[in-house]
PDB file of C-alpha atoms in Angstrom:
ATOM      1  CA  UNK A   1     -36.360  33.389 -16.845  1.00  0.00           C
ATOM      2  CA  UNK A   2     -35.144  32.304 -20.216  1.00  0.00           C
ATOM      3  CA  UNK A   3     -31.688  32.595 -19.073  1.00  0.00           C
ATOM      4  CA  UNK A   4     -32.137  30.409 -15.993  1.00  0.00           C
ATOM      5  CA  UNK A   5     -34.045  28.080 -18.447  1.00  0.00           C
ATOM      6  CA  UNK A   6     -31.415  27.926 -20.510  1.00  0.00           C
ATOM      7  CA  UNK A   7     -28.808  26.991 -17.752  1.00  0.00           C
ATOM      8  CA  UNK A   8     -30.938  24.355 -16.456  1.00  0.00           C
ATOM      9  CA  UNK A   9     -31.522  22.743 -20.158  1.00  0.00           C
ATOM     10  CA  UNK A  10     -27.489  23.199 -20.806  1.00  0.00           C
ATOM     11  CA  UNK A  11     -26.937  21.425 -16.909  1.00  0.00           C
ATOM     12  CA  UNK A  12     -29.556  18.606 -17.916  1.00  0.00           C
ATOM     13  CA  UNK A  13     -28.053  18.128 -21.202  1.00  0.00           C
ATOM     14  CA  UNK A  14     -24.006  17.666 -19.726  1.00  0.00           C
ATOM     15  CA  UNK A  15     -25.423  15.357 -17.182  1.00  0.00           C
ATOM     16  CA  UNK A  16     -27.083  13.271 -19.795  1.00  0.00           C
ATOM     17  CA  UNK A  17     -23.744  12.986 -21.913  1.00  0.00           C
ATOM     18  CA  UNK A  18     -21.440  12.753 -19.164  1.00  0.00           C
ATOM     19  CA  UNK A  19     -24.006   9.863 -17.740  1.00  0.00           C
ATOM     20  CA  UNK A  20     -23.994   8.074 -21.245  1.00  0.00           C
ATOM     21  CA  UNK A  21     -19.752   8.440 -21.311  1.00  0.00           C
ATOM     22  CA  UNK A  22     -19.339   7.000 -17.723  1.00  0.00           C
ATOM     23  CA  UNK A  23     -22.074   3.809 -17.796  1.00  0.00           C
ATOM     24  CA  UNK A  24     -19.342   2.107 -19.445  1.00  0.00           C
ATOM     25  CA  UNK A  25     -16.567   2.972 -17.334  1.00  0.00           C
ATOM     26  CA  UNK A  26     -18.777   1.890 -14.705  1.00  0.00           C
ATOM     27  CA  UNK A  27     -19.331  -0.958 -16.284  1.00  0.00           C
ATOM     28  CA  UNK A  28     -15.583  -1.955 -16.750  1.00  0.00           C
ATOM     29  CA  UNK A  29     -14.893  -1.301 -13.082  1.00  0.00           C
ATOM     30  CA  UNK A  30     -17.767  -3.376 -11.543  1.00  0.00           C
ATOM     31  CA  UNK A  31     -16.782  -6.336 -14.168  1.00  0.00           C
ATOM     32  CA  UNK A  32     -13.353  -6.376 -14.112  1.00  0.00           C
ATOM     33  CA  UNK A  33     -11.816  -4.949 -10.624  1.00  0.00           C
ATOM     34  CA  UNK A  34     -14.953  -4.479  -7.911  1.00  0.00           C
ATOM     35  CA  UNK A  35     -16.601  -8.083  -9.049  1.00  0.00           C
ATOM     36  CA  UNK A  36     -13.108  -9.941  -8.933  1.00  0.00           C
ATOM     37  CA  UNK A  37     -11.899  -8.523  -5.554  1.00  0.00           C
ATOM     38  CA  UNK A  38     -15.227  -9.281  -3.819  1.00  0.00           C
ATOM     39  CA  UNK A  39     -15.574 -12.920  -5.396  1.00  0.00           C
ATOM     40  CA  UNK A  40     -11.582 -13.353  -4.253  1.00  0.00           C
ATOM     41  CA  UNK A  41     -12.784 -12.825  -0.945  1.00  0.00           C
ATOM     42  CA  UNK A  42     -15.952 -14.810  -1.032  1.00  0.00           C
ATOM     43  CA  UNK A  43     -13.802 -18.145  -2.533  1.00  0.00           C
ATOM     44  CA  UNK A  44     -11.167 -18.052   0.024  1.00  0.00           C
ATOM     45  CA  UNK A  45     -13.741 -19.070   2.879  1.00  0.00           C
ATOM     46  CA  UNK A  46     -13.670 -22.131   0.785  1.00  0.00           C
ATOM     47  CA  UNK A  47     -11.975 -25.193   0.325  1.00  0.00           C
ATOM     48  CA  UNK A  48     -12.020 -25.605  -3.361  1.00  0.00           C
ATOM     49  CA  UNK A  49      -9.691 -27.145  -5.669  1.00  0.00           C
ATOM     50  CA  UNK A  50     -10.940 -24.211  -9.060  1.00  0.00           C
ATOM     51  CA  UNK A  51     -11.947 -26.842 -11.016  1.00  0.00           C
ATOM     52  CA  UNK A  52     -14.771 -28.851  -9.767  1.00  0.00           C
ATOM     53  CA  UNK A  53     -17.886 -28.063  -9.123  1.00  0.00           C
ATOM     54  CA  UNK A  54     -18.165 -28.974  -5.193  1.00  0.00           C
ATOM     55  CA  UNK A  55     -16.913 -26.394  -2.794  1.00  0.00           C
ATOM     56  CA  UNK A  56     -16.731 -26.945   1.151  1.00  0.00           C
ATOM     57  CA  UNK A  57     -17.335 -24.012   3.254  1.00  0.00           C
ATOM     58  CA  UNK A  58     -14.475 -23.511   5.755  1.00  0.00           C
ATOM     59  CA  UNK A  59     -15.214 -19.815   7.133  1.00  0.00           C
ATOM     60  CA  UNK A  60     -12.276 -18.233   8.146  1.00  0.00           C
ATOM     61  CA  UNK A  61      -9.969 -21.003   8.274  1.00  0.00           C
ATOM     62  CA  UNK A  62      -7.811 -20.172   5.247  1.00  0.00           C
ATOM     63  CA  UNK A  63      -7.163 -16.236   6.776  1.00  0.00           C
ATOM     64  CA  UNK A  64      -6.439 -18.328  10.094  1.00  0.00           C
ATOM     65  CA  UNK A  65      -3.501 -20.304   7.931  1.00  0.00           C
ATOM     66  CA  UNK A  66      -2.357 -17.444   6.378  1.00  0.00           C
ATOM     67  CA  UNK A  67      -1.250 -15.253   9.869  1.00  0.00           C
ATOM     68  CA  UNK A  68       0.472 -17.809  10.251  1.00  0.00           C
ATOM     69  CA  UNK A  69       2.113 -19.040   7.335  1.00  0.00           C
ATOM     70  CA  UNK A  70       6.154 -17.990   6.990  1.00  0.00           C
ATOM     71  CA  UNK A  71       6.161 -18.854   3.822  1.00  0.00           C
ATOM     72  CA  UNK A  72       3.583 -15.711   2.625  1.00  0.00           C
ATOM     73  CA  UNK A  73       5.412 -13.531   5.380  1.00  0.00           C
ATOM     74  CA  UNK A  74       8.918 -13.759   4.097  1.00  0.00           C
ATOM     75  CA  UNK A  75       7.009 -13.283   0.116  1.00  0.00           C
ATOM     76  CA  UNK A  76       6.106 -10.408   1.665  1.00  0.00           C
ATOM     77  CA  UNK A  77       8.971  -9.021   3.663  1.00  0.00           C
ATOM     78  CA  UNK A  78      10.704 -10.283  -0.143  1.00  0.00           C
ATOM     79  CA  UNK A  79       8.466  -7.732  -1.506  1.00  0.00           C
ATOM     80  CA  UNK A  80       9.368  -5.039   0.949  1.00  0.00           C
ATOM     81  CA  UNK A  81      12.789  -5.339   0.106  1.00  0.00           C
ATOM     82  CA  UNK A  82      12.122  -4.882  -3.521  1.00  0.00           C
ATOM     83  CA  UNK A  83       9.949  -1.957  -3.059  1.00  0.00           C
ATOM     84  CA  UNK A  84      12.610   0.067  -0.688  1.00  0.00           C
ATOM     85  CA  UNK A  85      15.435  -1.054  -3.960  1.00  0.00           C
ATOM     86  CA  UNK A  86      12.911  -0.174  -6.416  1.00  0.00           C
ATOM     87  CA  UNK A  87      12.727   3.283  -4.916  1.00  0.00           C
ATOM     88  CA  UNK A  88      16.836   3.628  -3.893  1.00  0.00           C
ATOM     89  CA  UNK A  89      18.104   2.423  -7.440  1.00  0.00           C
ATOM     90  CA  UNK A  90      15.621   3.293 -10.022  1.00  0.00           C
ATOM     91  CA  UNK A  91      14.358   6.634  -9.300  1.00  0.00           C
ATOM     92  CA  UNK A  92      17.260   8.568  -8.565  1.00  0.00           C
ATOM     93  CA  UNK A  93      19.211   6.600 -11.793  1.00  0.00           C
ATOM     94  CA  UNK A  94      16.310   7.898 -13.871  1.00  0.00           C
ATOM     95  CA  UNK A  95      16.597  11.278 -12.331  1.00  0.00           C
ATOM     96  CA  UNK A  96      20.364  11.387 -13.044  1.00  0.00           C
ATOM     97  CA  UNK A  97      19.748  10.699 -16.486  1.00  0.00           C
ATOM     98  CA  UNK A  98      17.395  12.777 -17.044  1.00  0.00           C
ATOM     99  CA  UNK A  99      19.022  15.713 -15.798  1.00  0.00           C
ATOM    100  CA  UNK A 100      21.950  15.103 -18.439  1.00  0.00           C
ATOM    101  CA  UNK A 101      19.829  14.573 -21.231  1.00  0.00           C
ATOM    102  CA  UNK A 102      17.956  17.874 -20.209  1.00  0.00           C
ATOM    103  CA  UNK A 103      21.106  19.369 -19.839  1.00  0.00           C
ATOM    104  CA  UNK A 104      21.834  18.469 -23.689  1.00  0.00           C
ATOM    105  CA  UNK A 105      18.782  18.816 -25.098  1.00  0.00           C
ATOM    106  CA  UNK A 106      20.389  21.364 -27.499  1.00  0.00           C
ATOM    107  CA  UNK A 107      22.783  18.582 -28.887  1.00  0.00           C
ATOM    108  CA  UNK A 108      19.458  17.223 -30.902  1.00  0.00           C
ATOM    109  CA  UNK A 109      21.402  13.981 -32.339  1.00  0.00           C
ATOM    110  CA  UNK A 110      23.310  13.194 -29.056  1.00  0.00           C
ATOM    111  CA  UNK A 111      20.557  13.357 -27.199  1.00  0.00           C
ATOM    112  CA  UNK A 112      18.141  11.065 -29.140  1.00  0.00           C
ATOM    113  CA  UNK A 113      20.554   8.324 -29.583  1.00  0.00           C
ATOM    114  CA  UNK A 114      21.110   8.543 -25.528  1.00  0.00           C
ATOM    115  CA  UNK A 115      17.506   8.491 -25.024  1.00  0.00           C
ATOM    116  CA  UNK A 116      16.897   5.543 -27.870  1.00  0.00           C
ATOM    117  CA  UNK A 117      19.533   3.777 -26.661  1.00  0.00           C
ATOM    118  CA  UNK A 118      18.442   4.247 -22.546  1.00  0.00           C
ATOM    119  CA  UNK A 119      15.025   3.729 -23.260  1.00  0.00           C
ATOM    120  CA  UNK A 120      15.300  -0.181 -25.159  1.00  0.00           C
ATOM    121  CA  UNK A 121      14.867  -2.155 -21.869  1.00  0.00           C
ATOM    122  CA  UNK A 122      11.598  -0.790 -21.165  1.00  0.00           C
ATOM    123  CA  UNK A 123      10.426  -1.479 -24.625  1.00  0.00           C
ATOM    124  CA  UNK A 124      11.395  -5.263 -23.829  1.00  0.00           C
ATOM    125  CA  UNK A 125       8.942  -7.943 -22.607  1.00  0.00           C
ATOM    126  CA  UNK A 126       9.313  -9.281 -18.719  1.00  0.00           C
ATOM    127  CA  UNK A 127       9.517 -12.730 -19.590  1.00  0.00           C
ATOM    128  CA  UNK A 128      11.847 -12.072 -22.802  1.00  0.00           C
ATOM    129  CA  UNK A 129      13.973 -10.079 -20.301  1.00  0.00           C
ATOM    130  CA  UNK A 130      13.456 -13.091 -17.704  1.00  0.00           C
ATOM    131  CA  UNK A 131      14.837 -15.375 -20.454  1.00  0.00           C
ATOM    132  CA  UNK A 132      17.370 -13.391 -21.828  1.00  0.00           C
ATOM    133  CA  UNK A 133      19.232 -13.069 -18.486  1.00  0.00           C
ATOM    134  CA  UNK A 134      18.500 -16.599 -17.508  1.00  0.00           C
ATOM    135  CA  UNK A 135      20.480 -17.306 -19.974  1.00  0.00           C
ATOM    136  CA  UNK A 136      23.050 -14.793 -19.702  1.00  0.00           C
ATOM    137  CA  UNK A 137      23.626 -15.665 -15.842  1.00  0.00           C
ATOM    138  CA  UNK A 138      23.614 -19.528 -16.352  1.00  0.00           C
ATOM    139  CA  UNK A 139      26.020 -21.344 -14.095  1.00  0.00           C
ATOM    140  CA  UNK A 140      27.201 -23.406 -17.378  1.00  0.00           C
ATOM    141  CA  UNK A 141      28.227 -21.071 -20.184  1.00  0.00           C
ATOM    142  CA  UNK A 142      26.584 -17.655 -18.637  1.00  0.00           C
ATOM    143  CA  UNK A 143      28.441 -14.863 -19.397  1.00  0.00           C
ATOM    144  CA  UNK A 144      29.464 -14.397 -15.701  1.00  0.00           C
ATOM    145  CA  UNK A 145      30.559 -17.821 -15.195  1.00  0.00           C
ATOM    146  CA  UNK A 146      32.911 -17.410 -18.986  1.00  0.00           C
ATOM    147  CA  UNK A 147      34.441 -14.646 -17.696  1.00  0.00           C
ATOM    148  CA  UNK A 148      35.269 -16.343 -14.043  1.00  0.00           C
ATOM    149  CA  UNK A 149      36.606 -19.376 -15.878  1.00  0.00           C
ATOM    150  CA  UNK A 150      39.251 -16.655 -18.109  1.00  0.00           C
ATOM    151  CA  UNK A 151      40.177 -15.801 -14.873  1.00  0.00           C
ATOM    152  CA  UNK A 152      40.889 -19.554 -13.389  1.00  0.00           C
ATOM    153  CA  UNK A 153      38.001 -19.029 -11.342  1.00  0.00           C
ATOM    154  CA  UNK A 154      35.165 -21.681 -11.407  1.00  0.00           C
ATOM    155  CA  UNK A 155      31.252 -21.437 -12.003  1.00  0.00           C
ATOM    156  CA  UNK A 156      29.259 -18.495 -11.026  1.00  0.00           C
ATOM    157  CA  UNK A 157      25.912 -19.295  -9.412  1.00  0.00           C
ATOM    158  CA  UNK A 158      23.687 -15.734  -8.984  1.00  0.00           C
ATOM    159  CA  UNK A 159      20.508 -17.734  -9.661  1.00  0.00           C
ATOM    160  CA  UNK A 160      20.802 -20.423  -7.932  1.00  0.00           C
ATOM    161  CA  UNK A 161      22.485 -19.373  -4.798  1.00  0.00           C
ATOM    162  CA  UNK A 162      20.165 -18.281  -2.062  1.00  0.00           C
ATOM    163  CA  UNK A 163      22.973 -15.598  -1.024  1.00  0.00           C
ATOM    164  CA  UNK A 164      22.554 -13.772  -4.473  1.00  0.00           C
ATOM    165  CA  UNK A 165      19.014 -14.821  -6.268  1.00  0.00           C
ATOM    166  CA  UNK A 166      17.048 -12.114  -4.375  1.00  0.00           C
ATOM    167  CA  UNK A 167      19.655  -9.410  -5.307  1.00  0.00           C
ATOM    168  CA  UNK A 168      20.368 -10.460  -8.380  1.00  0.00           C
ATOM    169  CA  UNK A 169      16.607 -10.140 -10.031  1.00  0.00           C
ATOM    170  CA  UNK A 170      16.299  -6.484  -8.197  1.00  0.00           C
ATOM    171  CA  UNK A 171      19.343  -5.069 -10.097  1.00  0.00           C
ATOM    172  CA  UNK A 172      18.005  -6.720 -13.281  1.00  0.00           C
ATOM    173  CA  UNK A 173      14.173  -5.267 -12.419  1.00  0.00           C
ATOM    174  CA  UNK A 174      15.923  -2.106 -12.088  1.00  0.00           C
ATOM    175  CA  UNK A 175      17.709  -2.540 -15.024  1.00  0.00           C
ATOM    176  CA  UNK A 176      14.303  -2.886 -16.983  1.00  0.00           C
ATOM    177  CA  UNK A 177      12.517  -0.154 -15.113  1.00  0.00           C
ATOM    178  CA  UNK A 178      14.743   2.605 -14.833  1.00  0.00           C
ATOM    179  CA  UNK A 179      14.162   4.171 -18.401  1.00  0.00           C
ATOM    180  CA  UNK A 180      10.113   4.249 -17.318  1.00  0.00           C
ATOM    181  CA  UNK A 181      11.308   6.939 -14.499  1.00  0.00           C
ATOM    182  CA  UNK A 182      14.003   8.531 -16.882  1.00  0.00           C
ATOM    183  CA  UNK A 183      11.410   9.392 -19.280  1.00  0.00           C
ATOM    184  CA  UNK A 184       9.055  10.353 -15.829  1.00  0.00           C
ATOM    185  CA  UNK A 185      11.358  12.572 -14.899  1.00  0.00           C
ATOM    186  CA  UNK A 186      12.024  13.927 -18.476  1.00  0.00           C
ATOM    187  CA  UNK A 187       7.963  14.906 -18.216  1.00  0.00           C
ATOM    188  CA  UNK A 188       8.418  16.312 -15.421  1.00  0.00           C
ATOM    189  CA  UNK A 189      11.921  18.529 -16.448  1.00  0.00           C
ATOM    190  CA  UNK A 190       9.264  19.834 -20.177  1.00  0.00           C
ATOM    191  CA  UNK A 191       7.100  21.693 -17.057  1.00  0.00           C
ATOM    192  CA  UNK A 192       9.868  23.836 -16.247  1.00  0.00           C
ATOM    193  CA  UNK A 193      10.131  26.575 -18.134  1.00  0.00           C
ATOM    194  CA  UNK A 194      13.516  27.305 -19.858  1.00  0.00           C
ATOM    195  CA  UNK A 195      13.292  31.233 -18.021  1.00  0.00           C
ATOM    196  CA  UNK A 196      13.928  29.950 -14.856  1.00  0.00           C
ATOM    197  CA  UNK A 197      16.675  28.063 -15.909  1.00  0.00           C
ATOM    198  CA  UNK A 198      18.018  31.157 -17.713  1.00  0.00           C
ATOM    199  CA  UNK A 199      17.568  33.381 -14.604  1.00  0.00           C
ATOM    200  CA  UNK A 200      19.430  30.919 -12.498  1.00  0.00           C
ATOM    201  CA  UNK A 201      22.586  31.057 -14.735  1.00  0.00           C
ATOM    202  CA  UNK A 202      21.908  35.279 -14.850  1.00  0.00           C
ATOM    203  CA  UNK A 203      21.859  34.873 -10.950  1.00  0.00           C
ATOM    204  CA  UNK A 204      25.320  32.956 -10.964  1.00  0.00           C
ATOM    205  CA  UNK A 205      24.082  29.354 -10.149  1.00  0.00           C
ATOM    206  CA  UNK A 206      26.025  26.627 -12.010  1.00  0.00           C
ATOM    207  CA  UNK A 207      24.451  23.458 -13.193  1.00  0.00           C
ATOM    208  CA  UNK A 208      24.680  21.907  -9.936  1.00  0.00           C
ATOM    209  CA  UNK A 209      23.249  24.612  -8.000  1.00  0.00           C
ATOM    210  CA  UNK A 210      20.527  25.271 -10.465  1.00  0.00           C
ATOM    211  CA  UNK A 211      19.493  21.271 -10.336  1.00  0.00           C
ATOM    212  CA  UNK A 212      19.787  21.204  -6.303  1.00  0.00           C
ATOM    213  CA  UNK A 213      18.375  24.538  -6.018  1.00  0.00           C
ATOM    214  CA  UNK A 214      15.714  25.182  -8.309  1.00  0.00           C
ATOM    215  CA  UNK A 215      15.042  21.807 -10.908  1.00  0.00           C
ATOM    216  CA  UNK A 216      15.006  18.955  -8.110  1.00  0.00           C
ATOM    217  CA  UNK A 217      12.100  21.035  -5.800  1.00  0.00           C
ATOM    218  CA  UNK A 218       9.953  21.576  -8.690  1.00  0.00           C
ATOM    219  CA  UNK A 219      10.486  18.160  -9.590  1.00  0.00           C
ATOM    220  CA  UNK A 220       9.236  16.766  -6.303  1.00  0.00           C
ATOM    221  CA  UNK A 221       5.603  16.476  -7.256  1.00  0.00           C
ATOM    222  CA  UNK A 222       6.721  14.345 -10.102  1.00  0.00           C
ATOM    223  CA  UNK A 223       9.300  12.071  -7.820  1.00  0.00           C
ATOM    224  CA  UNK A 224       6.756  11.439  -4.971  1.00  0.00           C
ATOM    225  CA  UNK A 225       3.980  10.291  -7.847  1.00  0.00           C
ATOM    226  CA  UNK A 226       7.024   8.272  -9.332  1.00  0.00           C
ATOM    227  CA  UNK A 227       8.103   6.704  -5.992  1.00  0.00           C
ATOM    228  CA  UNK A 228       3.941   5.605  -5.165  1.00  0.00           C
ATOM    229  CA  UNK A 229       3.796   3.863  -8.966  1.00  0.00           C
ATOM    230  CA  UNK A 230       7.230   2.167  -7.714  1.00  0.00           C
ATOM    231  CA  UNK A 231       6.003   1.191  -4.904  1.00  0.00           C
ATOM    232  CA  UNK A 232       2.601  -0.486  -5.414  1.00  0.00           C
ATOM    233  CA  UNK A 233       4.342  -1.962  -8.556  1.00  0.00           C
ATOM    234  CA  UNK A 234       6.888  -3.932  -6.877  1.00  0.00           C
ATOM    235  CA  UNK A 235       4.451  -4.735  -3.983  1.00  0.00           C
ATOM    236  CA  UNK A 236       2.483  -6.878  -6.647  1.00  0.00           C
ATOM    237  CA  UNK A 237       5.656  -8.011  -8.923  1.00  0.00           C
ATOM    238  CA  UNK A 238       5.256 -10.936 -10.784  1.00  0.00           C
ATOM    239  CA  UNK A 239       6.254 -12.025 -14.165  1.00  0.00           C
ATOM    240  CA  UNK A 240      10.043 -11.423 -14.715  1.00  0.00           C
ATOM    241  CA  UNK A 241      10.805 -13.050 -11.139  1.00  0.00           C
ATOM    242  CA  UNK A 242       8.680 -15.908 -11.558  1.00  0.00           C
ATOM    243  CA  UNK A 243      10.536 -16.922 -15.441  1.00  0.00           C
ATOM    244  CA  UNK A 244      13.855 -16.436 -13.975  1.00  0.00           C
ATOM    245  CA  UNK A 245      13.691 -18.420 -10.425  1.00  0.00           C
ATOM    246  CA  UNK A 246      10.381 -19.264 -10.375  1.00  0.00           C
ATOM    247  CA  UNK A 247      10.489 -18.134  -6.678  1.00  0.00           C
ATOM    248  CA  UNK A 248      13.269 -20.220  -5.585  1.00  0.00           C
ATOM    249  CA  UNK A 249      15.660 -21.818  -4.651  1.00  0.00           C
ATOM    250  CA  UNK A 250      13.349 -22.538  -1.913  1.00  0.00           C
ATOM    251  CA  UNK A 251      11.502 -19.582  -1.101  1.00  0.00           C
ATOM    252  CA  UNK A 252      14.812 -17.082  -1.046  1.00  0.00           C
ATOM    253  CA  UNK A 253      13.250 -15.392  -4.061  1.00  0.00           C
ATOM    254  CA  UNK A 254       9.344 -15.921  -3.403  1.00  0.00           C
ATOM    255  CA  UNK A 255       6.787 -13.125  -3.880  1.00  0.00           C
ATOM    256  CA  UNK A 256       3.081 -12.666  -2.607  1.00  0.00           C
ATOM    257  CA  UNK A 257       2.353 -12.652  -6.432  1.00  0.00           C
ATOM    258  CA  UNK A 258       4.590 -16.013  -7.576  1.00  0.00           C
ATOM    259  CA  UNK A 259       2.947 -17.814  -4.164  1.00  0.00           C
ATOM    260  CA  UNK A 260      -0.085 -16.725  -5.217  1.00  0.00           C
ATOM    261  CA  UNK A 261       0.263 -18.284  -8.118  1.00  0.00           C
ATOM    262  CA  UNK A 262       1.609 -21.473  -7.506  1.00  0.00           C
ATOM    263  CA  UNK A 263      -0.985 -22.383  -4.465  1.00  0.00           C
ATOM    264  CA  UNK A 264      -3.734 -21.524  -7.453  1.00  0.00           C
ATOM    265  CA  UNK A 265      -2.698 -22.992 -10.615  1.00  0.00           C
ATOM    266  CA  UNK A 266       0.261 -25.633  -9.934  1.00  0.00           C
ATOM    267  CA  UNK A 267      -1.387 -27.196  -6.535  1.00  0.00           C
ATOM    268  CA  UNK A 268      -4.832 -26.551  -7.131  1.00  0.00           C
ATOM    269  CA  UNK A 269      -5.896 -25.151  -4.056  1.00  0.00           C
ATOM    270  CA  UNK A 270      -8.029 -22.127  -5.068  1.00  0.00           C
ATOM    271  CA  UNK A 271      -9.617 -21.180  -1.515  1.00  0.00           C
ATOM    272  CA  UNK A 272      -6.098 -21.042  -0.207  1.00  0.00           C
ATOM    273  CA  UNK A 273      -4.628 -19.027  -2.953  1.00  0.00           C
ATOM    274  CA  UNK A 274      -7.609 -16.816  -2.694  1.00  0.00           C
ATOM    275  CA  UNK A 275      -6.779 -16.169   1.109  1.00  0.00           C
ATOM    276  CA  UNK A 276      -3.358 -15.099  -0.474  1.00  0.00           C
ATOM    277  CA  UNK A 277      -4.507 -12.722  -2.837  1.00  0.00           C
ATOM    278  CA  UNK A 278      -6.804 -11.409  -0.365  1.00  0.00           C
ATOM    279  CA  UNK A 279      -3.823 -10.941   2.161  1.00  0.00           C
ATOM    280  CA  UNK A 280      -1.978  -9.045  -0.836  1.00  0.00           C
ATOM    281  CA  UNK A 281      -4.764  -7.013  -1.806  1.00  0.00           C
ATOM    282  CA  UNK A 282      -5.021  -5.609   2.188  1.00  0.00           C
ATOM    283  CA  UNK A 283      -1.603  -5.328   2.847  1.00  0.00           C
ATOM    284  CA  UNK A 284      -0.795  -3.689  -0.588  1.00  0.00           C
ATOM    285  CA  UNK A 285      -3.735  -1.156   0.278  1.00  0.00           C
ATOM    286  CA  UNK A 286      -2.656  -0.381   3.453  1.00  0.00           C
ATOM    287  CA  UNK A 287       1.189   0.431   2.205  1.00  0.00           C
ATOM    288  CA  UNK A 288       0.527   2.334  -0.508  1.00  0.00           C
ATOM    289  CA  UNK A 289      -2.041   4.548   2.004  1.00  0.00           C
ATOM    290  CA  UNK A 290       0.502   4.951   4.549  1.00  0.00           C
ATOM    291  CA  UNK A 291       3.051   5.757   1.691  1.00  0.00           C
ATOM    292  CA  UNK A 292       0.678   7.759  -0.120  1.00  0.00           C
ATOM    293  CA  UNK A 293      -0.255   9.870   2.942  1.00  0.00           C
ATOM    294  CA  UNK A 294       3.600  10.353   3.960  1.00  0.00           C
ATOM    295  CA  UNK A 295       5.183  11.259   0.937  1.00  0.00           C
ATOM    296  CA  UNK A 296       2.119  13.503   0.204  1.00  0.00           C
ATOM    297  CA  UNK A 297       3.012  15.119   3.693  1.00  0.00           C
ATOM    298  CA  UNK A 298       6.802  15.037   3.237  1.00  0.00           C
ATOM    299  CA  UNK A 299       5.731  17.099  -0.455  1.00  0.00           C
ATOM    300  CA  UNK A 300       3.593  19.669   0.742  1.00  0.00           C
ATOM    301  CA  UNK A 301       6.469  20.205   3.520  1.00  0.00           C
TER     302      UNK A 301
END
């Protein structure tokens, strides 16, 4: 009996103190991500400008706008296209070099000024990185353009061509974001211990073998939870896109999250906007499920 009473106290007493640790988790998510998402939806059956105090109920009218608006479908097919480069580029770029740092990790100096050196993009801002190559791609002075004119060529437009804006920012998001999945995959190469590598080299298997072989499908938990972190990242992309092109010229650089934006804060039509972020918050739920549940899948296979 005063063993079971014991238990029960010890039970009682965890609950207490885990209840006591969580009320304010709780009270983060209800304030900050379950309160938000629920008042989006409630403001975009509104016409409503965010500022003033009227608001004129318009039911469903703003969803009925949005199925059809091209504008938020190409942002999002825009987005699609990022996410699918996102995942082809940065991933397997990170992978490859991690693998060579891991594979001189014993040169201690080498491999910290490689990984000091790799790793400085990530460490940079968005919007310094937004301004930085704004600059650097100008059409008048960029570096691109300079080097064109050495050549007799003339001005080089990547921003401000529709062609070459959308590719353009994805090679210099990847750019930014492939050090985050280098160090990822580094994590992910400190779980394996060093015996298996040394019984692949006492079975015969060179480098190659032993990363194809044995490294890469140990390291597939760690590249599926990469590629879902990839992929609801660049479904809700932002920042560096919107300094550098601001979502043009026209719309051949426009995401969910710069549209968003702009039908919010620069034309002041909050019920609208709200519709949008609604629409982003669905679709970017429903894609990162579907993703989720395959690459889980494709994992455990």
């Amino acid at each position: 009996m005063e063993n079971n009473s014991l238990a029960q106290k010890r039970k009682k007493s965890v609950a207490i103190c885990a209840t006591v640790f969580l009320i304010p988790v709780f009270f983060f998510l209800i304030v900050y991500i379950f309160y938000p998402i629920i008042d989006t939806f409630i403001i975009s059956t509104y016409k409503w400008n965010g500022i003033s105090a009227d608001k004129t109920f318009i039911g469903l009218a703003n969803w009925k706008t949005l199925l059809t608006d091209k504008t938020f479908w190409t942002a999002f097919k825009h987005n699609l296209i990022i996410m699918v480069c996102s995942i082809v580029i940065q991933i397997p770029i990170g992978l490859l070099l991690a693998t060579f740092l891991d594979f001189i990790s014993k040169k201690k100096v080498l491999s910290k000024v490689f990984k000091t050196v790799w790793f400085l993009p990530y460490l940079m801002s968005s919007v310094a990185i937004g301004f930085l190559f704004t600059y650097a791609l100008a059409a008048n002075g960029g570096i691109i353009s300079t080097v064109s004119g050495w050549f007799g060529g003339g001005n080089v437009d990547l921003l401000g061509n529709p062609k070459t804006a959308l590719l353009t920012v994805i090679l210099i998001i990847a750019w930014q974001f492939i050090p985050f999945y280098m160090v990822y995959a580094m994590a992910g190469y400190s779980g394996i211990s060093t015996d298996v590598y040394e019984a692949a080299l006492i079975d015969g298997a060179t480098r190659w073998q032993y990363f194809w072989k044995v490294a890469l499908p140990l390291l597939k938990p760690t590249l599926i939870a990469g590629a879902i972190l990839s992929l609801v990242g660049s479904l809700k992309y932002f920042d560096l896109i919107y300094v550098m092109t601001g979502g043009g010229p026209g719309t051949s650089t426009e995401l969910m999250a710069t549209y968003m934006y702009k039908l919010s804060f620069s034309q002041f039509n909050m019920g609208y906007g709200s519709a949008v972020a609604g629409g982003m918050f669905i679709l970017i739920t429903a894609v990162a499920l579907v993703a989720n549940k395959l690459l889980n899948r494709g994992g455990e296979d």
